[in-house]
Coordinates of N, CA, C and O in Angstrom, one line a residue:
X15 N 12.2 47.5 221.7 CA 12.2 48.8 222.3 C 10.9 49.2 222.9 O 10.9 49.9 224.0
X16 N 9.6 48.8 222.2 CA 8.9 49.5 222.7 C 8.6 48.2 224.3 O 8.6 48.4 225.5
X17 N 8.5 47.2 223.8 CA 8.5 46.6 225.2 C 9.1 46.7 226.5 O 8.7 46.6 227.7
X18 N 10.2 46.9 226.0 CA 11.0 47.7 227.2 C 10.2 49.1 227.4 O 9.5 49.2 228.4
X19 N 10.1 50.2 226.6 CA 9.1 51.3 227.6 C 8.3 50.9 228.5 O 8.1 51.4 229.6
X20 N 7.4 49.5 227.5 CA 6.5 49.7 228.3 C 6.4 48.6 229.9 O 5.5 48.4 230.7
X21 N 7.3 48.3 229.9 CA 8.0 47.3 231.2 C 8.1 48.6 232.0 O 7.4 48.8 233.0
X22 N 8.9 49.3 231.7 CA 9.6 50.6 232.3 C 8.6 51.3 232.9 O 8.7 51.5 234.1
X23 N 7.5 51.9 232.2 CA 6.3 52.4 232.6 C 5.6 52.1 233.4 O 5.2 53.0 234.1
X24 N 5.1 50.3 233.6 CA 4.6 49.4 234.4 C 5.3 49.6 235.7 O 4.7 49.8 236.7
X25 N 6.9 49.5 235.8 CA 7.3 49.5 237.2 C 7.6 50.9 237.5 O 8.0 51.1 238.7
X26 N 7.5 51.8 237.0 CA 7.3 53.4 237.3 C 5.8 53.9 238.4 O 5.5 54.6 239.3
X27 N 5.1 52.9 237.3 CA 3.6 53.1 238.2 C 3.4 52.0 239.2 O 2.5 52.3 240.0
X28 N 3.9 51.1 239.2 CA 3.9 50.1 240.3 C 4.5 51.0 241.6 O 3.9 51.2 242.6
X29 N 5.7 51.3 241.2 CA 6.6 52.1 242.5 C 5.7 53.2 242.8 O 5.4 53.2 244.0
X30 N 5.2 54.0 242.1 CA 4.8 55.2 242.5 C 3.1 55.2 243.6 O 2.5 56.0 244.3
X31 N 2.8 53.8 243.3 CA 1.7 53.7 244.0 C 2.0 53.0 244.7 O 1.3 53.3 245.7
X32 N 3.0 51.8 245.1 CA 3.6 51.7 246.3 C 4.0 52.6 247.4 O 3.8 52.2 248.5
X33 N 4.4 53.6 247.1 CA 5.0 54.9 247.3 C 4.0 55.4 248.4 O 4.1 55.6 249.6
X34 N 2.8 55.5 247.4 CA 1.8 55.8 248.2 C 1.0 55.3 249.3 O 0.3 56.2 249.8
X35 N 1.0 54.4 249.6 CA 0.8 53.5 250.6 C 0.9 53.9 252.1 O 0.0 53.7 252.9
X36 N 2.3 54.5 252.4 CA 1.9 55.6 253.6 C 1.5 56.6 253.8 O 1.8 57.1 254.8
X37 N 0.7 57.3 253.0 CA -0.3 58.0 253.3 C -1.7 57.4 253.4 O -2.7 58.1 253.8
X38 N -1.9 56.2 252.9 CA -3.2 56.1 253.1 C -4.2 55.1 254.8 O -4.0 54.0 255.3
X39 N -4.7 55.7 254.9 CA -5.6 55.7 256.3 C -6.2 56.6 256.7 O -6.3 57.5 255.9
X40 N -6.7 56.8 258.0 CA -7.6 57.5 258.5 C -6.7 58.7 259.5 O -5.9 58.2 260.3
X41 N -6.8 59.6 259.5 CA -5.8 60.4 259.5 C -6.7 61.8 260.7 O -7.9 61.8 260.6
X42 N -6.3 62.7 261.6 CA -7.2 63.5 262.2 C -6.5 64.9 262.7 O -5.7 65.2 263.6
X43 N -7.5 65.8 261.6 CA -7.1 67.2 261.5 C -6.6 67.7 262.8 O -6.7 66.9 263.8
X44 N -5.9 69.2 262.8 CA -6.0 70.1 264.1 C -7.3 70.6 264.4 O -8.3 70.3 263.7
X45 N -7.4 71.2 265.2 CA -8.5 71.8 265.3 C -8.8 73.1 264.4 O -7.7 73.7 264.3
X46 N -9.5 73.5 263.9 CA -9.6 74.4 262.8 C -11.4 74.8 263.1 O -12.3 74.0 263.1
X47 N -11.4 76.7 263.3 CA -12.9 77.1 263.0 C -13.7 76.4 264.2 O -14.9 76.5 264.1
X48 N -13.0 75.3 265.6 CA -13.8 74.9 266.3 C -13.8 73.9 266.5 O -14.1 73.3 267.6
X49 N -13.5 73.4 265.4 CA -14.0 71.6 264.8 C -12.7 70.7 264.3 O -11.9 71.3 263.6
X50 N -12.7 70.0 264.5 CA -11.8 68.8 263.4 C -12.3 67.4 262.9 O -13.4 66.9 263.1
X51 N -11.4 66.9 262.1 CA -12.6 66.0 261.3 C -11.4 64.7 261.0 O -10.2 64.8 260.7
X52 N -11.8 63.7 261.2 CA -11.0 61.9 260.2 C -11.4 62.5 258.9 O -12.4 63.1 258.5
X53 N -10.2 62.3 258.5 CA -9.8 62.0 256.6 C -9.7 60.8 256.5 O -8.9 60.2 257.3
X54 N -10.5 60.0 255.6 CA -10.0 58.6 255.1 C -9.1 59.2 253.2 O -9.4 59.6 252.1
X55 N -7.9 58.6 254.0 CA -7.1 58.5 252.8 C -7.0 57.5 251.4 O -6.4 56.5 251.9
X56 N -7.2 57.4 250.5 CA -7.4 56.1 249.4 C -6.7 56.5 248.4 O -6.4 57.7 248.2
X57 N -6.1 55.3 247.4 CA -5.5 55.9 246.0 C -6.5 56.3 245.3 O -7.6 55.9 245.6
X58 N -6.4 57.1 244.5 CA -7.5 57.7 243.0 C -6.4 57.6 242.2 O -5.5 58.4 242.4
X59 N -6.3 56.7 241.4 CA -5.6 56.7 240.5 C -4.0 56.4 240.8 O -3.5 55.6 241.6
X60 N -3.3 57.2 240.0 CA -1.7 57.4 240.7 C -1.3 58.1 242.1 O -0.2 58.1 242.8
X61 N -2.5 58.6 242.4 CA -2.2 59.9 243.6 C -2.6 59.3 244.7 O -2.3 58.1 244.8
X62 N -3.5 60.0 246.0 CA -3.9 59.5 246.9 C -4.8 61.0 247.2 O -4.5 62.2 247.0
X63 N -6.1 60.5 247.7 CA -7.5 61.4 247.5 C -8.1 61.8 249.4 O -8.5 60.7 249.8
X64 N -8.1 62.3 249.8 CA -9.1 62.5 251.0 C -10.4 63.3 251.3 O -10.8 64.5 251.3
X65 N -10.9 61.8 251.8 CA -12.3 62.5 252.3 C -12.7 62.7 253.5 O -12.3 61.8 254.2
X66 N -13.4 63.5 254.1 CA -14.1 63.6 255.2 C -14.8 63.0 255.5 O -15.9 63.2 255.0
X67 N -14.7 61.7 256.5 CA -15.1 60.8 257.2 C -16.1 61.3 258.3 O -17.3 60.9 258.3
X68 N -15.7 61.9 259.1 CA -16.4 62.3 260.7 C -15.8 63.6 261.0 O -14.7 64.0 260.7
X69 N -16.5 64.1 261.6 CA -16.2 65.4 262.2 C -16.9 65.8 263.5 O -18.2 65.5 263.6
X70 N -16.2 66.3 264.6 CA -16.1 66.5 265.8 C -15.7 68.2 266.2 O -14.9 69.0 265.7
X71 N -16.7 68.4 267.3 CA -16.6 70.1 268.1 C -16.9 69.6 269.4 O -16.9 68.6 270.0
X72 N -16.9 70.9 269.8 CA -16.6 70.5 271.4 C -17.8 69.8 272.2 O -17.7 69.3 273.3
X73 N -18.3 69.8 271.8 CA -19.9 68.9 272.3 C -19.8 67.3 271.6 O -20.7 66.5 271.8
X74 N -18.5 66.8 270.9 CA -18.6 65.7 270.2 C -18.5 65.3 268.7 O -17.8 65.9 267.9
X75 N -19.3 64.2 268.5 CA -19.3 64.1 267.2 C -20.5 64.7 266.7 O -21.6 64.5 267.2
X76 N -20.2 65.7 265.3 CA -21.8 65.8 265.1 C -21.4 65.4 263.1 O -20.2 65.1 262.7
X77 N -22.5 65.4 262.5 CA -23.2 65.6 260.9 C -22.7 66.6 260.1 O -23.4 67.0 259.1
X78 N -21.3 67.1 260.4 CA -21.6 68.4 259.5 C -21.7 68.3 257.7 O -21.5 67.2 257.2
X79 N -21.9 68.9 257.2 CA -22.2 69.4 255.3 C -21.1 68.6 255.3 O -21.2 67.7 254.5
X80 N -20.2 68.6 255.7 CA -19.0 69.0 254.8 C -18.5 66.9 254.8 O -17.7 66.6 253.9
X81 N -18.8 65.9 255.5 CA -19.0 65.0 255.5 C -19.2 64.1 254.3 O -20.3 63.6 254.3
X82 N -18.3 63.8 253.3 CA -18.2 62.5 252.4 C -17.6 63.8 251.1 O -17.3 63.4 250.0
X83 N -17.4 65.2 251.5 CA -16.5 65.9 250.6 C -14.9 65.4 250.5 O -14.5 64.7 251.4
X84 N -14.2 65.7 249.4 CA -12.9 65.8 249.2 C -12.2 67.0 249.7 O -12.3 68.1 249.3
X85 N -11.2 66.3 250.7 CA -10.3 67.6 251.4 C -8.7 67.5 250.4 O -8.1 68.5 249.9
X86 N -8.0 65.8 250.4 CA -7.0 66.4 250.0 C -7.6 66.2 248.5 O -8.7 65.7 248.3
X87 N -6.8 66.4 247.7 CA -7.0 66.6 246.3 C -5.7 65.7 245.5 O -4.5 66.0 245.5
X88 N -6.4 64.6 244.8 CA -4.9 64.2 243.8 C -3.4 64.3 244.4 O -2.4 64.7 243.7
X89 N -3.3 64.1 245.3 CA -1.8 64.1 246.1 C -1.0 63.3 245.3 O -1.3 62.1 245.4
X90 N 0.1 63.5 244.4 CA 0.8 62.5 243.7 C 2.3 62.5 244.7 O 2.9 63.3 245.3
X91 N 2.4 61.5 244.6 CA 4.0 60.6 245.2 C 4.6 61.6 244.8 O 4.1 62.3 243.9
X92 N 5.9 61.9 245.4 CA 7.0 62.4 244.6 C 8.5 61.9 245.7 O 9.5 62.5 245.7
X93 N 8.3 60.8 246.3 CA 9.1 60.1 246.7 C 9.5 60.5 248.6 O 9.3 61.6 249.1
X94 N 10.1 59.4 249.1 CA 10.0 60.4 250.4 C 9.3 60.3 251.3 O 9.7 60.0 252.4
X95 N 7.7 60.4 250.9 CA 7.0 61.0 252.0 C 6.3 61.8 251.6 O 5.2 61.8 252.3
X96 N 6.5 63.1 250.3 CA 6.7 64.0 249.9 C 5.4 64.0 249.0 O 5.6 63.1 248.1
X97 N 4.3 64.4 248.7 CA 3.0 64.4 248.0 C 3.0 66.0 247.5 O 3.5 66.9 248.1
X98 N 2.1 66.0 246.1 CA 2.0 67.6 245.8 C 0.7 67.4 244.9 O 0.6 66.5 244.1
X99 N -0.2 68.3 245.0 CA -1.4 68.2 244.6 C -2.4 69.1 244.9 O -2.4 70.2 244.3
X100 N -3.4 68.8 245.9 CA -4.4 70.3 245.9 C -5.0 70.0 247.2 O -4.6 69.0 247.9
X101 N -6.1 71.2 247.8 CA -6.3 71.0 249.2 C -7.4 71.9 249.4 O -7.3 73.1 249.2
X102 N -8.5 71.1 250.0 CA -9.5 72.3 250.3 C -9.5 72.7 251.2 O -8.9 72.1 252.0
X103 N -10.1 73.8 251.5 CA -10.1 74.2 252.8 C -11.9 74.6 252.7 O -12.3 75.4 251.8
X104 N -12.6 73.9 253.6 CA -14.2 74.1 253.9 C -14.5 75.3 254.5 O -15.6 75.7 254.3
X105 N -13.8 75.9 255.2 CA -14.3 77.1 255.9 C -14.1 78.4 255.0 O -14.3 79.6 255.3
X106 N -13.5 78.0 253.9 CA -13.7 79.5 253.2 C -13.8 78.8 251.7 O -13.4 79.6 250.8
X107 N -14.2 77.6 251.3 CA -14.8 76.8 250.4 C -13.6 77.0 249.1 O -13.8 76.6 248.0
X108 N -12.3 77.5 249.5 CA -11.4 77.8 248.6 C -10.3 76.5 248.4 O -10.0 76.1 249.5
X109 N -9.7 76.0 247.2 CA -8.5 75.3 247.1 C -7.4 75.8 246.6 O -7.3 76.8 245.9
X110 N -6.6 75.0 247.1 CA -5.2 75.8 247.0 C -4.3 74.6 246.8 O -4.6 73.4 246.9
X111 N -2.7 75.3 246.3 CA -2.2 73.9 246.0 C -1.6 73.8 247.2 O -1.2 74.6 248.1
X112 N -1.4 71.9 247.1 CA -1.2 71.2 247.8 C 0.1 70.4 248.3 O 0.9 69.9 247.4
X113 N 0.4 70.3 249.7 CA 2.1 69.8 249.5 C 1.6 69.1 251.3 O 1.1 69.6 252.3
X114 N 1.9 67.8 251.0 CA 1.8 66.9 251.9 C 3.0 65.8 252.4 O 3.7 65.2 251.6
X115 N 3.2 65.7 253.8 CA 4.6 65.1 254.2 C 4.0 64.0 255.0 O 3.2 64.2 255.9
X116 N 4.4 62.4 254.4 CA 4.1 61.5 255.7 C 5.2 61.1 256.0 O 6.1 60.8 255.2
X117 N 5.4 61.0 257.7 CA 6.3 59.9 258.6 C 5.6 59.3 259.3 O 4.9 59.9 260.2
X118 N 5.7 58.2 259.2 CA 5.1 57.2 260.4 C 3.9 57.7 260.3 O 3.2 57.6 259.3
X119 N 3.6 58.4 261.7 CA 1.8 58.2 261.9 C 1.8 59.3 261.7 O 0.6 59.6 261.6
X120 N 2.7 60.5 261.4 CA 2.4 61.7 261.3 C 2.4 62.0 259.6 O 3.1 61.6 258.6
X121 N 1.3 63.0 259.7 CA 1.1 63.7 258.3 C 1.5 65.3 258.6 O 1.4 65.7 259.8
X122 N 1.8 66.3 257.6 CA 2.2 67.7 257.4 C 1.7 67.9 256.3 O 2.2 67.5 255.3
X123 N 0.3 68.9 256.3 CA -0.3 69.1 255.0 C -0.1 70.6 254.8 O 0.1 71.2 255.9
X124 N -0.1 71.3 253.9 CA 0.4 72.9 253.9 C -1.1 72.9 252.3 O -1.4 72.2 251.4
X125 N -1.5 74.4 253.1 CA -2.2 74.4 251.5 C -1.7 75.9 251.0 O -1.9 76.8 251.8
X126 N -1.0 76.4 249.7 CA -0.3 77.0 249.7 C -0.7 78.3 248.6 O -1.5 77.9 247.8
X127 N -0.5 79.5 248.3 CA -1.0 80.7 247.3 C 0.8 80.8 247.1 O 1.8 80.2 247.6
X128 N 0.6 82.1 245.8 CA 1.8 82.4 245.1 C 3.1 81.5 244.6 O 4.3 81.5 244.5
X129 N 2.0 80.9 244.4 CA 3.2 79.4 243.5 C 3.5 78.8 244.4 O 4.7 78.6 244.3
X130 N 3.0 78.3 245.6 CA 3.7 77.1 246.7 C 4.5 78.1 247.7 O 5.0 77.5 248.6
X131 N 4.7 79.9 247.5 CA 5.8 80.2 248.4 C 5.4 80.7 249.6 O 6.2 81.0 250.4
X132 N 3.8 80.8 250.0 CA 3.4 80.8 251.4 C 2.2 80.1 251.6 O 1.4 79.7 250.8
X133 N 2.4 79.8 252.8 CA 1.6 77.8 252.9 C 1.2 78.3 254.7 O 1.8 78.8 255.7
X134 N 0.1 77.8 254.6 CA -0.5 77.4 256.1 C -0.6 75.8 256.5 O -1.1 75.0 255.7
X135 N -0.1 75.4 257.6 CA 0.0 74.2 257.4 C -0.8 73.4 258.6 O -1.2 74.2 259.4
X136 N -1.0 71.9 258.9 CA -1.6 71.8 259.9 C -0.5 70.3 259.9 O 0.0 69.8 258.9
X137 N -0.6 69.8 261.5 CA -0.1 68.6 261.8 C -1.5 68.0 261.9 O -2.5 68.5 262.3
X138 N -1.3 66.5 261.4 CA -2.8 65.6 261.6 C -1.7 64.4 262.2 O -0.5 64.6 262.0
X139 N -2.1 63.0 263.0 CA -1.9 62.3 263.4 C -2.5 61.2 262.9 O -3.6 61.5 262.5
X140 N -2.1 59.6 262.6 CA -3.0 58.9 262.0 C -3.9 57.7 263.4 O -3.4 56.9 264.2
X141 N -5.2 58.2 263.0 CA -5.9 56.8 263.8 C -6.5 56.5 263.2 O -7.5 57.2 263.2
X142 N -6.4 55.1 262.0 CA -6.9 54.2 261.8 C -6.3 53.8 260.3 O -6.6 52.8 259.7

């Protein structure tokens, strides 16, 4: 019995990081505060983590602070497409929780107050 859990467990976490797999790449915000920025997406663990790669304003690319921080936060699978986890937002240095949608090249990130029931959301597109 316990071998079987633990078979069970093994392909629970296999699938679930499979799972994950379409969300991870390089990914590129809306415009927000002026600016938008590449997220490189990676597993951390069971979830999937994003950091700020590059960031761009109307003059280009420039350097900003906020460059090699974590935007999305622990995004875990929940099948679908469908990720739930945490989410920074740099312009007012606050996180919030997190609810993330991938199709194809498209990502839907919402970062959300009062238990998940009001959410601001942005579309990002994936290049790379």
């Amino acid at each position: 019995m316990k071998r079987l859990l633990m078979v069970a467990a093994s392909l629970f976490a296999f699938a679930t990081a499979a799972s994950a797999q379409d969300a991870v790449g390089v990914w590129q915000t809306e415009v927000d505060d002026g600016s938008y920025a590449h997220i490189t997406i990676a597993p951390c663990g069971a979830a999937v983590c994003g950091v700020i790669s590059r960031t761009f304003n109307a003059d280009g690319e420039y350097q900003s602070e906020n460059i090699g921080k974590t935007l999305v936060i622990d995004m875990v699978p929940q099948g679908g497409g469908a990720y739930e986890g945490s989410v920074w937002r740099p312009s007012n240095d606050k996180i919030y929780i997190g609810k993330m949608d991938v199709s194809g090249n498209s990502l839907r990130l919402r970062g959300c107050v009062a238990g998940g029931l009001l959410c601001s959301s942005q579309n990002w597109q994936r290049v790379g």
